[in-house]
mmCIF file of C-alpha atoms and ligand atoms in Angstrom:
data_model
loop_
_atom_site.group_PDB
_atom_site.id
_atom_site.type_symbol
_atom_site.label_atom_id
_atom_site.label_comp_id
_atom_site.label_asym_id
_atom_site.label_seq_id
_atom_site.Cartn_x
_atom_site.Cartn_y
_atom_site.Cartn_z
ATOM 1 C CA MET A 1 87.781 116.333 75.962
ATOM 2 C CA LEU A 2 84.465 117.557 77.341
ATOM 3 C CA ASN A 3 83.381 114.067 78.346
ATOM 4 C CA LYS A 4 85.110 111.017 79.685
ATOM 5 C CA THR A 5 84.480 108.078 77.346
ATOM 6 C CA ARG A 6 82.532 105.267 78.995
ATOM 7 C CA LEU A 7 82.524 102.009 77.105
ATOM 8 C CA LEU A 8 79.138 100.610 78.075
ATOM 9 C CA THR A 9 79.015 97.985 75.345
ATOM 10 C CA PRO A 10 79.012 94.185 75.466
ATOM 11 C CA GLY A 11 82.714 94.206 74.669
ATOM 12 C CA PRO A 12 85.235 95.645 74.524
ATOM 13 C CA THR A 13 84.869 96.907 78.082
ATOM 14 C CA PRO A 14 86.868 99.335 80.266
ATOM 15 C CA LEU A 15 90.105 98.061 81.800
ATOM 16 C CA PRO A 16 91.224 98.422 85.420
ATOM 17 C CA GLU A 17 94.353 100.454 85.991
ATOM 18 C CA GLU A 18 96.126 97.409 87.469
ATOM 19 C CA VAL A 19 95.677 95.490 84.220
ATOM 20 C CA ARG A 20 96.815 98.384 82.043
ATOM 21 C CA LEU A 21 99.938 98.932 84.138
ATOM 22 C CA ALA A 22 100.775 95.213 84.158
ATOM 23 C CA MET A 23 100.639 95.166 80.364
ATOM 24 C CA ALA A 24 103.023 98.130 80.146
ATOM 25 C CA ARG A 25 105.958 96.191 81.615
ATOM 26 C CA ASP A 26 108.925 94.946 79.584
ATOM 27 C CA MET A 27 108.354 92.021 77.238
ATOM 28 C CA LEU A 28 109.276 88.508 78.339
ATOM 29 C CA HIS A 29 110.372 85.647 76.126
ATOM 30 C CA HIS A 30 107.762 82.904 76.049
ATOM 31 C CA ARG A 31 110.302 80.035 76.027
ATOM 32 C CA LYS A 32 112.464 81.374 78.878
ATOM 33 C CA PRO A 33 112.154 80.771 82.627
ATOM 34 C CA ALA A 34 110.709 84.212 83.427
ATOM 35 C CA PHE A 35 107.518 83.325 81.564
ATOM 36 C CA LEU A 36 106.774 80.096 83.444
ATOM 37 C CA PRO A 37 105.414 81.711 86.645
ATOM 38 C CA VAL A 38 103.096 83.853 84.519
ATOM 39 C CA MET A 39 101.503 80.750 83.017
ATOM 40 C CA GLU A 40 101.507 78.985 86.363
ATOM 41 C CA ASP A 41 99.384 81.801 87.857
ATOM 42 C CA VAL A 42 97.200 82.052 84.751
ATOM 43 C CA ARG A 43 96.386 78.326 84.855
ATOM 44 C CA ALA A 44 95.315 78.440 88.493
ATOM 45 C CA GLY A 45 93.314 81.629 87.982
ATOM 46 C CA LEU A 46 91.504 80.289 84.913
ATOM 47 C CA LYS A 47 90.498 77.112 86.753
ATOM 48 C CA TYR A 48 88.991 79.286 89.457
ATOM 49 C CA LEU A 49 87.218 81.466 86.899
ATOM 50 C CA PHE A 50 85.775 78.472 85.002
ATOM 51 C CA GLN A 51 85.078 76.600 88.270
ATOM 52 C CA THR A 52 86.749 73.505 86.901
ATOM 53 C CA SER A 53 89.494 71.059 87.800
ATOM 54 C CA GLN A 54 90.406 70.826 84.102
ATOM 55 C CA GLU A 55 93.066 72.878 82.360
ATOM 56 C CA VAL A 56 91.749 75.973 80.609
ATOM 57 C CA ILE A 57 93.631 76.657 77.382
ATOM 58 C CA PRO A 58 94.316 80.226 76.264
ATOM 59 C CA LEU A 59 94.256 80.801 72.506
ATOM 60 C CA ALA A 60 95.554 83.855 70.642
ATOM 61 C CA CYS A 61 92.362 84.834 68.824
ATOM 62 C CA SER A 62 89.028 86.515 69.467
ATOM 63 C CA GLY A 63 86.158 84.558 71.017
ATOM 64 C CA THR A 64 84.965 83.220 67.681
ATOM 65 C CA GLY A 65 88.312 81.459 67.289
ATOM 66 C CA ALA A 66 87.513 79.366 70.357
ATOM 67 C CA MET A 67 84.062 78.575 68.906
ATOM 68 C CA ALA A 68 85.752 77.327 65.715
ATOM 69 C CA ALA A 69 88.351 75.421 67.777
ATOM 70 C CA ALA A 70 85.551 73.649 69.664
ATOM 71 C CA VAL A 71 83.804 72.545 66.482
ATOM 72 C CA THR A 72 86.958 71.458 64.619
ATOM 73 C CA ASN A 73 88.510 69.589 67.570
ATOM 74 C CA LEU A 74 85.488 67.864 69.077
ATOM 75 C CA PHE A 75 83.602 66.844 65.954
ATOM 76 C CA THR A 76 84.445 65.267 62.636
ATOM 77 C CA PRO A 77 83.012 66.496 59.348
ATOM 78 C CA GLY A 78 79.685 64.829 58.703
ATOM 79 C CA GLU A 79 78.651 64.724 62.370
ATOM 80 C CA LYS A 80 75.335 66.333 63.249
ATOM 81 C CA LEU A 81 75.257 69.103 65.852
ATOM 82 C CA LEU A 82 72.217 70.696 67.435
ATOM 83 C CA CYS A 83 72.617 74.489 67.275
ATOM 84 C CA VAL A 84 70.416 76.549 69.595
ATOM 85 C CA GLU A 85 69.508 79.599 67.526
ATOM 86 C CA GLY A 86 67.963 82.429 69.502
ATOM 87 C CA GLY A 87 70.180 85.217 68.243
ATOM 88 C CA LYS A 88 73.155 86.209 66.159
ATOM 89 C CA PHE A 89 75.722 84.178 68.082
ATOM 90 C CA GLY A 90 73.533 81.090 68.004
ATOM 91 C CA GLU A 91 73.426 81.486 64.227
ATOM 92 C CA ARG A 92 77.217 81.640 64.213
ATOM 93 C CA TRP A 93 77.408 78.046 65.508
ATOM 94 C CA GLY A 94 75.529 76.886 62.422
ATOM 95 C CA GLU A 95 77.784 78.914 60.103
ATOM 96 C CA ILE A 96 80.932 77.460 61.688
ATOM 97 C CA CYS A 97 79.573 73.922 61.305
ATOM 98 C CA GLU A 98 78.715 74.487 57.671
ATOM 99 C CA MET A 99 82.151 75.854 56.868
ATOM 100 C CA HIS A 100 83.925 72.880 58.454
ATOM 101 C CA GLY A 101 81.635 70.140 57.185
ATOM 102 C CA GLN A 102 79.624 69.352 60.315
ATOM 103 C CA ILE A 103 75.873 69.259 59.815
ATOM 104 C CA PRO A 104 73.944 71.822 61.863
ATOM 105 C CA VAL A 105 70.497 70.827 63.099
ATOM 106 C CA ARG A 106 68.990 74.197 63.960
ATOM 107 C CA LEU A 107 66.716 74.653 66.947
ATOM 108 C CA PRO A 108 65.124 78.076 66.517
ATOM 109 C CA VAL A 109 64.224 80.051 69.629
ATOM 110 C CA GLU A 110 62.355 83.350 69.588
ATOM 111 C CA TRP A 111 64.784 86.271 70.020
ATOM 112 C CA GLY A 112 64.571 87.445 73.626
ATOM 113 C CA ARG A 113 63.598 84.004 74.968
ATOM 114 C CA ALA A 114 65.650 81.166 76.446
ATOM 115 C CA VAL A 115 65.656 77.653 74.999
ATOM 116 C CA ASP A 116 63.448 75.088 76.723
ATOM 117 C CA PRO A 117 65.640 72.143 77.862
ATOM 118 C CA ALA A 118 62.727 69.789 77.062
ATOM 119 C CA ASP A 119 62.975 70.856 73.399
ATOM 120 C CA VAL A 120 66.676 69.995 73.400
ATOM 121 C CA ALA A 121 65.975 66.595 74.994
ATOM 122 C CA ARG A 122 63.252 65.922 72.402
ATOM 123 C CA ALA A 123 65.563 66.855 69.527
ATOM 124 C CA LEU A 124 68.304 64.552 70.833
ATOM 125 C CA ASP A 125 65.849 61.695 71.302
ATOM 126 C CA ALA A 126 64.397 62.225 67.836
ATOM 127 C CA ASP A 127 67.847 61.919 66.252
ATOM 128 C CA PRO A 128 70.352 59.884 68.310
ATOM 129 C CA SER A 129 73.053 60.544 65.711
ATOM 130 C CA ILE A 130 73.392 64.141 66.985
ATOM 131 C CA ARG A 131 76.818 64.370 68.618
ATOM 132 C CA GLY A 132 76.702 67.759 70.290
ATOM 133 C CA VAL A 133 74.565 70.614 71.571
ATOM 134 C CA LEU A 134 76.026 74.020 70.729
ATOM 135 C CA VAL A 135 74.571 76.879 72.718
ATOM 136 C CA GLN A 136 75.367 80.298 74.207
ATOM 137 C CA ALA A 137 75.441 80.529 78.010
ATOM 138 C CA SER A 138 74.500 84.135 77.378
ATOM 139 C CA GLU A 139 73.200 85.160 73.938
ATOM 140 C CA THR A 140 74.717 88.634 73.746
ATOM 141 C CA SER A 141 72.713 89.772 70.721
ATOM 142 C CA THR A 142 69.479 89.601 72.726
ATOM 143 C CA GLY A 143 70.676 89.570 76.348
ATOM 144 C CA VAL A 144 69.277 86.145 77.220
ATOM 145 C CA LEU A 145 70.684 83.480 79.542
ATOM 146 C CA HIS A 146 70.131 79.926 78.321
ATOM 147 C CA PRO A 147 69.663 77.290 81.075
ATOM 148 C CA ILE A 148 73.113 75.678 80.878
ATOM 149 C CA GLY A 149 72.811 73.741 84.146
ATOM 150 C CA GLU A 150 69.600 72.113 82.956
ATOM 151 C CA LEU A 151 71.076 71.378 79.531
ATOM 152 C CA GLY A 152 73.984 69.698 81.324
ATOM 153 C CA ARG A 153 71.501 67.304 82.886
ATOM 154 C CA VAL A 154 70.023 66.605 79.449
ATOM 155 C CA THR A 155 73.380 65.717 77.861
ATOM 156 C CA ALA A 156 74.812 63.919 80.926
ATOM 157 C CA GLY A 157 73.166 60.578 80.172
ATOM 158 C CA ARG A 158 73.605 60.846 76.419
ATOM 159 C CA GLU A 159 76.426 60.647 73.934
ATOM 160 C CA ALA A 160 76.101 64.272 72.817
ATOM 161 C CA LEU A 161 78.551 66.815 74.210
ATOM 162 C CA LEU A 162 77.345 70.101 75.677
ATOM 163 C CA VAL A 163 79.384 72.970 74.206
ATOM 164 C CA ALA A 164 78.690 76.356 75.783
ATOM 165 C CA ASP A 165 79.833 79.704 74.424
ATOM 166 C CA GLY A 166 80.324 81.585 77.685
ATOM 167 C CA ILE A 167 81.762 84.723 76.091
ATOM 168 C CA SER A 168 79.335 87.068 77.872
ATOM 169 C CA ALA A 169 78.725 84.811 80.895
ATOM 170 C CA VAL A 170 82.077 83.707 82.314
ATOM 171 C CA GLY A 171 83.185 86.219 84.940
ATOM 172 C CA ILE A 172 79.741 87.863 84.793
ATOM 173 C CA SER A 173 77.085 85.402 85.923
ATOM 174 C CA PRO A 174 77.466 81.911 87.423
ATOM 175 C CA CYS A 175 78.632 79.297 84.916
ATOM 176 C CA PRO A 176 80.387 76.617 86.981
ATOM 177 C CA MET A 177 81.669 74.282 84.308
ATOM 178 C CA ASP A 178 82.112 71.102 86.364
ATOM 179 C CA ALA A 179 78.992 71.469 88.526
ATOM 180 C CA TRP A 180 76.807 72.138 85.484
ATOM 181 C CA GLY A 181 78.218 69.277 83.421
ATOM 182 C CA VAL A 182 79.497 71.424 80.547
ATOM 183 C CA ASP A 183 81.723 69.383 78.208
ATOM 184 C CA CYS A 184 83.309 72.372 76.560
ATOM 185 C CA LEU A 185 83.200 75.915 77.913
ATOM 186 C CA LEU A 186 84.803 78.837 76.133
ATOM 187 C CA THR A 187 85.075 82.574 76.523
ATOM 188 C CA GLY A 188 86.918 85.637 75.214
ATOM 189 C CA SER A 189 89.006 88.332 76.871
ATOM 190 C CA GLN A 190 87.145 91.556 76.062
ATOM 191 C CA LYS A 191 83.812 91.067 77.835
ATOM 192 C CA GLY A 192 83.750 90.071 81.484
ATOM 193 C CA LEU A 193 87.469 89.549 81.907
ATOM 194 C CA MET A 194 88.544 93.201 81.951
ATOM 195 C CA LEU A 195 91.131 92.691 79.195
ATOM 196 C CA PRO A 196 91.626 93.985 75.653
ATOM 197 C CA PRO A 197 90.334 91.816 72.788
ATOM 198 C CA GLY A 198 92.658 89.159 71.415
ATOM 199 C CA LEU A 199 92.517 86.187 73.778
ATOM 200 C CA ALA A 200 90.071 83.299 73.977
ATOM 201 C CA PHE A 201 89.874 80.437 76.463
ATOM 202 C CA ILE A 202 88.570 76.906 76.158
ATOM 203 C CA ALA A 203 88.255 73.964 78.542
ATOM 204 C CA CYS A 204 86.931 70.424 78.124
ATOM 205 C CA SER A 205 85.470 67.842 80.514
ATOM 206 C CA GLU A 206 86.722 64.234 80.665
ATOM 207 C CA LYS A 207 83.957 63.319 78.233
ATOM 208 C CA GLY A 208 85.028 66.205 76.001
ATOM 209 C CA TRP A 209 88.701 65.178 76.008
ATOM 210 C CA ALA A 210 87.753 61.572 75.268
ATOM 211 C CA LYS A 211 85.843 62.729 72.176
ATOM 212 C CA CYS A 212 88.650 65.085 71.210
ATOM 213 C CA ALA A 213 91.094 62.160 71.209
ATOM 214 C CA GLN A 214 89.059 60.525 68.417
ATOM 215 C CA VAL A 215 89.037 63.585 66.180
ATOM 216 C CA ARG A 216 91.809 64.716 63.865
ATOM 217 C CA PRO A 217 91.672 68.523 64.063
ATOM 218 C CA SER A 218 91.065 70.057 60.648
ATOM 219 C CA ASN A 219 92.952 73.258 61.426
ATOM 220 C CA PHE A 220 96.700 73.469 62.023
ATOM 221 C CA TYR A 221 96.541 76.465 64.361
ATOM 222 C CA PHE A 222 93.828 75.166 66.688
ATOM 223 C CA GLN A 223 94.974 71.805 68.059
ATOM 224 C CA LEU A 224 93.443 71.405 71.480
ATOM 225 C CA GLN A 225 95.171 68.142 72.374
ATOM 226 C CA GLY A 226 98.537 69.621 71.477
ATOM 227 C CA GLU A 227 97.795 72.739 73.528
ATOM 228 C CA HIS A 228 96.602 70.580 76.424
ATOM 229 C CA ALA A 229 99.950 68.778 76.528
ATOM 230 C CA LYS A 230 101.859 72.055 76.282
ATOM 231 C CA ILE A 231 100.026 73.965 78.968
ATOM 232 C CA LYS A 232 100.904 71.379 81.570
ATOM 233 C CA ALA A 233 104.493 72.584 81.028
ATOM 234 C CA ASN A 234 103.343 76.235 81.233
ATOM 235 C CA GLN A 235 103.784 76.642 77.494
ATOM 236 C CA THR A 236 101.682 77.163 74.388
ATOM 237 C CA MET A 237 102.296 75.504 71.004
ATOM 238 C CA PHE A 238 102.991 78.741 69.154
ATOM 239 C CA THR A 239 104.287 82.132 70.303
ATOM 240 C CA SER A 240 102.305 83.027 73.415
ATOM 241 C CA PRO A 241 100.411 86.338 73.435
ATOM 242 C CA VAL A 242 102.737 87.394 76.257
ATOM 243 C CA GLY A 243 101.446 90.933 76.850
ATOM 244 C CA LEU A 244 97.831 89.846 77.070
ATOM 245 C CA LEU A 245 98.694 86.908 79.312
ATOM 246 C CA ILE A 246 100.492 89.255 81.698
ATOM 247 C CA GLY A 247 97.364 91.419 81.767
ATOM 248 C CA LEU A 248 95.281 88.284 82.284
ATOM 249 C CA ARG A 249 97.365 87.258 85.273
ATOM 250 C CA GLU A 250 96.502 90.601 86.842
ATOM 251 C CA SER A 251 92.776 90.455 86.008
ATOM 252 C CA LEU A 252 92.573 86.902 87.378
ATOM 253 C CA ARG A 253 94.296 88.104 90.539
ATOM 254 C CA LEU A 254 91.580 90.755 90.874
ATOM 255 C CA PHE A 255 88.853 88.124 90.362
ATOM 256 C CA ARG A 256 90.291 85.956 93.104
ATOM 257 C CA GLU A 257 90.836 88.877 95.447
ATOM 258 C CA PHE A 258 87.262 90.107 95.029
ATOM 259 C CA GLY A 259 85.730 86.642 94.783
ATOM 260 C CA LEU A 260 83.387 85.252 92.129
ATOM 261 C CA GLU A 261 80.383 85.276 94.426
ATOM 262 C CA ARG A 262 80.688 88.960 95.226
ATOM 263 C CA LEU A 263 81.379 89.685 91.587
ATOM 264 C CA HIS A 264 78.170 87.921 90.554
ATOM 265 C CA ALA A 265 76.258 89.834 93.238
ATOM 266 C CA LYS A 266 77.603 93.105 91.824
ATOM 267 C CA GLN A 267 76.638 92.111 88.272
ATOM 268 C CA TRP A 268 73.165 91.147 89.409
ATOM 269 C CA ALA A 269 72.692 94.493 91.161
ATOM 270 C CA LEU A 270 73.871 96.425 88.095
ATOM 271 C CA THR A 271 71.445 94.425 85.965
ATOM 272 C CA MET A 272 68.521 95.140 88.263
ATOM 273 C CA MET A 273 69.525 98.791 88.244
ATOM 274 C CA ALA A 274 69.622 99.007 84.441
ATOM 275 C CA ARG A 275 66.327 97.152 84.076
ATOM 276 C CA ALA A 276 64.572 99.269 86.698
ATOM 277 C CA GLY A 277 65.850 102.478 85.090
ATOM 278 C CA ALA A 278 64.810 101.548 81.565
ATOM 279 C CA SER A 279 61.426 100.248 82.727
ATOM 280 C CA ALA A 280 60.767 103.418 84.724
ATOM 281 C CA MET A 281 61.438 105.391 81.531
ATOM 282 C CA GLY A 282 58.581 103.417 79.995
ATOM 283 C CA LEU A 283 60.886 101.382 77.763
ATOM 284 C CA GLU A 284 60.336 97.717 77.048
ATOM 285 C CA LEU A 285 63.028 95.133 77.731
ATOM 286 C CA LEU A 286 63.808 92.598 75.012
ATOM 287 C CA ALA A 287 64.381 89.741 77.462
ATOM 288 C CA PRO A 288 61.475 89.725 79.938
ATOM 289 C CA GLU A 289 62.962 86.877 81.980
ATOM 290 C CA ASN A 290 66.140 84.730 81.807
ATOM 291 C CA PHE A 291 68.120 87.873 81.157
ATOM 292 C CA THR A 292 71.891 88.204 80.984
ATOM 293 C CA TRP A 293 73.746 89.853 83.884
ATOM 294 C CA GLY A 294 76.209 91.822 81.765
ATOM 295 C CA LEU A 295 73.997 93.810 79.445
ATOM 296 C CA THR A 296 70.448 95.063 79.146
ATOM 297 C CA SER A 297 68.647 95.042 75.785
ATOM 298 C CA ILE A 298 66.100 97.828 75.531
ATOM 299 C CA ARG A 299 63.516 98.043 72.761
ATOM 300 C CA MET A 300 63.028 101.420 71.093
ATOM 301 C CA PRO A 301 59.423 102.363 70.380
ATOM 302 C CA LEU A 302 58.382 102.934 66.763
ATOM 303 C CA GLY A 303 59.710 106.255 65.534
ATOM 304 C CA VAL A 304 62.861 106.247 67.656
ATOM 305 C CA SER A 305 65.991 104.920 65.978
ATOM 306 C CA ALA A 306 68.449 102.964 68.124
ATOM 307 C CA SER A 307 71.413 104.198 66.073
ATOM 308 C CA GLU A 308 70.284 107.784 66.582
ATOM 309 C CA VAL A 309 70.064 107.227 70.350
ATOM 310 C CA ALA A 310 73.516 105.620 70.442
ATOM 311 C CA LYS A 311 74.999 108.410 68.314
ATOM 312 C CA ARG A 312 73.623 111.091 70.637
ATOM 313 C CA ALA A 313 74.691 109.302 73.833
ATOM 314 C CA SER A 314 78.236 109.112 72.517
ATOM 315 C CA ALA A 315 78.458 112.630 71.063
ATOM 316 C CA ASP A 316 76.759 114.446 73.940
ATOM 317 C CA HIS A 317 77.733 112.350 76.972
ATOM 318 C CA GLY A 318 80.709 110.163 76.024
ATOM 319 C CA VAL A 319 78.643 107.054 76.723
ATOM 320 C CA VAL A 320 79.242 104.378 74.103
ATOM 321 C CA LEU A 321 76.187 102.114 73.755
ATOM 322 C CA ALA A 322 75.597 99.227 71.350
ATOM 323 C CA THR A 323 72.604 98.930 69.074
ATOM 324 C CA GLY A 324 70.825 95.673 68.254
ATOM 325 C CA GLN A 325 72.053 92.955 65.925
ATOM 326 C CA GLY A 326 70.584 91.296 62.858
ATOM 327 C CA HIS A 327 66.995 92.271 62.148
ATOM 328 C CA MET A 328 66.865 94.199 65.454
ATOM 329 C CA LYS A 329 69.770 96.476 64.595
ATOM 330 C CA ASP A 330 67.892 99.772 64.745
ATOM 331 C CA ARG A 331 65.147 98.589 67.127
ATOM 332 C CA VAL A 332 67.210 97.808 70.223
ATOM 333 C CA VAL A 333 69.767 99.647 72.356
ATOM 334 C CA ARG A 334 72.098 97.406 74.334
ATOM 335 C CA LEU A 335 73.476 98.939 77.511
ATOM 336 C CA GLY A 336 76.558 96.961 78.491
ATOM 337 C CA HIS A 337 77.450 96.618 82.156
ATOM 338 C CA MET A 338 80.187 94.005 82.124
ATOM 339 C CA GLY A 339 83.893 94.106 82.907
ATOM 340 C CA HIS A 340 85.347 96.930 84.965
ATOM 341 C CA VAL A 341 82.118 98.908 85.430
ATOM 342 C CA ASP A 342 80.222 99.974 88.507
ATOM 343 C CA PHE A 343 77.212 101.825 89.864
ATOM 344 C CA GLY A 344 78.467 105.210 88.629
ATOM 345 C CA ASP A 345 78.943 103.911 85.094
ATOM 346 C CA VAL A 346 75.455 102.440 84.889
ATOM 347 C CA LEU A 347 73.995 105.627 86.324
ATOM 348 C CA ALA A 348 75.850 107.604 83.645
ATOM 349 C CA GLY A 349 74.605 105.127 81.055
ATOM 350 C CA LEU A 350 70.981 105.499 82.095
ATOM 351 C CA ALA A 351 71.266 109.295 82.270
ATOM 352 C CA ALA A 352 72.778 109.403 78.773
ATOM 353 C CA LEU A 353 70.118 107.005 77.512
ATOM 354 C CA ARG A 354 67.369 109.222 78.864
ATOM 355 C CA GLN A 355 68.797 112.396 77.322
ATOM 356 C CA ALA A 356 69.590 110.730 73.999
ATOM 357 C CA PHE A 357 66.205 109.027 73.809
ATOM 358 C CA THR A 358 64.380 112.313 74.360
ATOM 359 C CA GLY A 359 66.704 114.034 71.871
ATOM 360 C CA ALA A 360 65.919 111.364 69.288
ATOM 361 C CA GLY A 361 62.204 112.114 69.568
ATOM 362 C CA GLY A 362 61.158 109.756 72.364
ATOM 363 C CA TYR A 363 58.909 110.721 75.247
ATOM 364 C CA ILE A 364 59.581 109.891 78.896
ATOM 365 C CA GLY A 365 56.860 110.689 81.413
ATOM 366 C CA CYS A 366 58.604 109.536 84.568
ATOM 367 C CA PRO A 367 60.829 112.218 86.125
ATOM 368 C CA ASP A 368 62.496 109.986 88.734
ATOM 369 C CA ALA A 369 63.659 107.017 86.653
ATOM 370 C CA LEU A 370 67.256 107.425 87.822
ATOM 371 C CA GLU A 371 66.176 107.425 91.468
ATOM 372 C CA GLN A 372 64.209 104.249 90.862
ATOM 373 C CA ALA A 373 67.287 102.695 89.262
ATOM 374 C CA MET A 374 69.442 103.616 92.256
ATOM 375 C CA ASP A 375 66.864 102.171 94.646
ATOM 376 C CA ALA A 376 66.764 98.937 92.652
ATOM 377 C CA TYR A 377 70.554 98.686 92.877
ATOM 378 C CA GLY A 378 70.523 99.046 96.658
ATOM 379 C CA GLU A 379 67.674 96.598 97.036
ATOM 380 C CA ALA A 380 69.336 94.010 94.757
ATOM 381 C CA LEU A 381 72.587 94.267 96.723
ATOM 382 C CA ARG A 382 70.690 93.684 99.968
ATOM 383 C CA GLN A 383 68.697 90.731 98.606
ATOM 384 C CA GLY A 384 71.529 89.142 96.649
ATOM 385 C CA PRO A 385 71.236 87.291 93.340
ATOM 386 C CA PRO A 386 68.937 84.291 92.793
ATOM 387 C CA ALA A 387 70.471 80.861 93.491
ATOM 388 C CA ASN A 388 71.804 78.957 90.441
HETATM 389 C C1 PLP B 1 81.177 88.698 71.618
HETATM 390 C C2 PLP B 1 80.636 87.349 71.455
HETATM 391 C C3 PLP B 1 81.105 86.483 70.458
HETATM 392 C C4 PLP B 1 82.113 86.907 69.442
HETATM 393 O O1 PLP B 1 83.353 87.088 69.990
HETATM 394 P P1 PLP B 1 84.517 87.752 69.144
HETATM 395 O O2 PLP B 1 85.506 88.028 70.228
HETATM 396 O O3 PLP B 1 83.962 88.990 68.502
HETATM 397 O O4 PLP B 1 84.985 86.764 68.168
HETATM 398 C C5 PLP B 1 80.583 85.213 70.388
HETATM 399 N N1 PLP B 1 79.637 84.802 71.242
HETATM 400 C C6 PLP B 1 79.166 85.602 72.210
HETATM 401 C C7 PLP B 1 78.106 85.086 73.129
HETATM 402 C C8 PLP B 1 79.645 86.898 72.334
HETATM 403 O O5 PLP B 1 79.166 87.699 73.294
#
């Protein structure tokens, strides 16, 4: 009870009071009239969030479920798919393909770096039988933004579909599905969307739906064409996750009220704040450029364990941080700043990081790192984020 718990991880994230209260209301029946306006609002709000004229389909599963739904509904077993692998979630694309019979063609990218669109174009030209490019809009394991808009221009004139996992991008940094030519965009509920885990969302372009129509889905639960038909009647194929959808309606209302542009500007400022703070402490950032706007990956110097830092931040200050993933597990601390978080949360996160880092044996020479972080926040708000 000494400390307030602050969930500064790349999901789950803290929830606004409005969303929590909305989810506390009485249950509705998903096949009765009272539910229809909920779905009506959700559909409009999701189109705004995805920046698309297409329907966005909610699925009752975590984000990975939508990744699997994309692979099993857009591609037949035996088709080759280019998987951009610059982190743990990029690797997951390849694993999903292998399990369902698609053939992953892996494009390795150094962890902490973004893929070069020219490499993707070269790979597609080298093997015209590749039917899709599977990539993360934001690779959460490293904190890198891949250039989705540029990849959209690469796939636009080709047969391959562009499938983007936007789980830590949608509602955090710009990812306008239609303008960027994304054929399939998906996300989950527990990162930028200010909701509990348990929902995923997926939308397809005209080109994506045309491909989908040629594929017999290999999984009974995830049938995107069936869901597409249903959602136009404000329904889902199976029992709707009613409570979460009611919370979603509220979070989408907040997104529209605040506005995506202002939201992105806030996320950018928080990112600049976190990066300035960590850099002032003498810590190295894993992603030097093309960094995600919802988390900051900070390298620990030799001799300081990331798990030890995270343990101390939580025990002493109530700040829950994530460590690295894969081979970087104990080498990287990931400070999440996505969802319902603000200036005060990031300041608390940086303060806890500084204390925990010193406690874990690290040395920080700079006494005014937090002031520098605050200055960077103000400056970034004044300047605004870079153009897409
Ligand atoms: C969190 C995350 C996932 C996994 O989502 P789950 O909800 O845990 O299934 C996949 N991709 C990215 C980019 C993520 O950030």
